[in-house]
Tab-separated table of C-alpha atoms in Angstrom:
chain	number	residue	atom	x	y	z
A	122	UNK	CA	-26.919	13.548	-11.654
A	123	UNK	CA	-23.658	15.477	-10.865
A	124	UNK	CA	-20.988	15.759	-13.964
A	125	UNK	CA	-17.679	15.834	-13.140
A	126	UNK	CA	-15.112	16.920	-16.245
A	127	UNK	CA	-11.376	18.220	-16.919
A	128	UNK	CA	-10.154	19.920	-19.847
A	129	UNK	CA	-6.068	18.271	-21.247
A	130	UNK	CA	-3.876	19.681	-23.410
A	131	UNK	CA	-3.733	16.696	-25.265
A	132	UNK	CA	-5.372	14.782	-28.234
A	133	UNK	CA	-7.627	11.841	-28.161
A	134	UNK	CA	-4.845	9.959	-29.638
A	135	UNK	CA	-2.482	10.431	-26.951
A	136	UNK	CA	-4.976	9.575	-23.756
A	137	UNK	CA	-6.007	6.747	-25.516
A	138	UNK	CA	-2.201	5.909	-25.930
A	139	UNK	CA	-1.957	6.490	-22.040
A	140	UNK	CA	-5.209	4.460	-21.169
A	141	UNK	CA	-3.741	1.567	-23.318
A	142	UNK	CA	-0.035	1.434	-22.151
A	143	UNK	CA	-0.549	-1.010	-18.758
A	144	UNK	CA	3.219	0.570	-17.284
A	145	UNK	CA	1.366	3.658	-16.866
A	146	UNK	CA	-1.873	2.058	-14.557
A	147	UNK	CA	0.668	3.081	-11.199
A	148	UNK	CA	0.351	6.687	-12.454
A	149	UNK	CA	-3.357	7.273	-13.096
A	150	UNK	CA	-5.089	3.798	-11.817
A	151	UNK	CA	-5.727	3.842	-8.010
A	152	UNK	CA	-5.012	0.430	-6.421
A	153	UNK	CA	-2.567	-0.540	-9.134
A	154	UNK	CA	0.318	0.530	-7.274
């Protein structure tokens, strides 16, 4: 099984913010825009 990962300098706090905020889906979401 092939692992794909990325390292953020940011805080569990603040992608959850992102991943919770629906106006930012066109930025990160493919299909949404």
């Amino acid at each position: 099984m092939a692992y794909t990962g990325r390292e953020m300098a940011a805080g569990p706090a603040d992608v959850f913010a992102v991943l919770l905020d629906p106006h930012t889906y066109p930025d990160w979401l493919v299909g949404t825009s």
